[in-house]
GROMACS .gro file of C-alpha atoms in nm:
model
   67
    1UNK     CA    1   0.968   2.305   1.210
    2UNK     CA    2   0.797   1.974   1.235
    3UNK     CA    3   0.872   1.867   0.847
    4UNK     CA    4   1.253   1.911   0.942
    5UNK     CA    5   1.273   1.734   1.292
    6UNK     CA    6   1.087   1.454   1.086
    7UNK     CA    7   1.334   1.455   0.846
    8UNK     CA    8   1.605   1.437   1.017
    9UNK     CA    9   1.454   1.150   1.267
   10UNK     CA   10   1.401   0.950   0.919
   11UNK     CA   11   1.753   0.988   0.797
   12UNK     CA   12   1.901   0.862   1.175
   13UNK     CA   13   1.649   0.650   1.259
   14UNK     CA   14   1.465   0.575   1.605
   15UNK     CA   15   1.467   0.292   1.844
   16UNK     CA   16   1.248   0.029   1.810
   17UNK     CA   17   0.934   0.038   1.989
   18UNK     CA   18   0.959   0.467   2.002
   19UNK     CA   19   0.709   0.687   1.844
   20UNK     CA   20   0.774   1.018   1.726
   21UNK     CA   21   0.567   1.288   1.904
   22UNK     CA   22   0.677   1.683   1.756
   23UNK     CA   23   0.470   1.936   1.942
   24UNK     CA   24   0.524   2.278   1.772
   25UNK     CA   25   0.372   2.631   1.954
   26UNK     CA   26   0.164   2.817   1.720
   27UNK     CA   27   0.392   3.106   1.658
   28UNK     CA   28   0.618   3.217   1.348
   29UNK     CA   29   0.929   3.040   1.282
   30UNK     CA   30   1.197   3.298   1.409
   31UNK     CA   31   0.993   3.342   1.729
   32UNK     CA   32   1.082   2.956   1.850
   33UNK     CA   33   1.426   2.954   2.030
   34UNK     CA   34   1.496   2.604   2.023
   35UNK     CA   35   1.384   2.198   2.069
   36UNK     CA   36   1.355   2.015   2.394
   37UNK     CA   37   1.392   1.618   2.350
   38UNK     CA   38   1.246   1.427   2.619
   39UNK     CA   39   1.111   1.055   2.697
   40UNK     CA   40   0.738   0.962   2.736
   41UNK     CA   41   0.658   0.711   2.979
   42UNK     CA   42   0.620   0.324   2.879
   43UNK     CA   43   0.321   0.127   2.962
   44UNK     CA   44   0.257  -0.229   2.885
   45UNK     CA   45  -0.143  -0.254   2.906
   46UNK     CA   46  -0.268  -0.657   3.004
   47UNK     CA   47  -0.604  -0.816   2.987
   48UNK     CA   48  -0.673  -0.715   3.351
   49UNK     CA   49  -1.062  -0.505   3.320
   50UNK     CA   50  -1.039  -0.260   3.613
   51UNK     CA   51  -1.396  -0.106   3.741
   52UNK     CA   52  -1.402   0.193   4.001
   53UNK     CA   53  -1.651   0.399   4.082
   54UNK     CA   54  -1.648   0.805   4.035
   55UNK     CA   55  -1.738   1.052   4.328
   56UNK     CA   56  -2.047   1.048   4.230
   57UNK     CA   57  -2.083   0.678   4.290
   58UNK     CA   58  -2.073   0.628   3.834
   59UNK     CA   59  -1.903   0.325   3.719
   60UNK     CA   60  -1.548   0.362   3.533
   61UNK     CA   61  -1.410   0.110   3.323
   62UNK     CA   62  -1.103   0.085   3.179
   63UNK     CA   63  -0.769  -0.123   3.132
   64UNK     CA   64  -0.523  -0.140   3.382
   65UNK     CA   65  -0.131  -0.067   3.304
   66UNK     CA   66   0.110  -0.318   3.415
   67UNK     CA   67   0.415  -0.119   3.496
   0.00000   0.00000   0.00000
């Protein structure tokens, strides 16, 4: 199932800036009814180092998306 949505996304091509992302349920061929095509979110991440603190008062570092 994934080797022929690939295939066909490689013979019609994709946007730029899109990634690919096939999620297939672990169950025989002839059991799966059909493909859903949706849209991820975008984020854009900047040099801006965000620090929080957890409930329990733990630091947390990370980026921060500019949306």
């Amino acid at each position: 199932m994934a080797l022929d949505v690939a295939s066909k996304t490689l013979k019609r091509g994709l946007p730029d800036d899109t990634l690919l992302n096939v999620n297939v349920p672990n169950a025989a061929r002839e059991e799966i009814r059909g493909v859903r095509v949706t849209r991820m979110g975008k984020r854009v991440y900047g040099d801006l180092i965000v620090e929080k603190r957890d409930p329990r008062g733990r630091s947390i570092t990370g980026s921060a998306a500019i949306t």
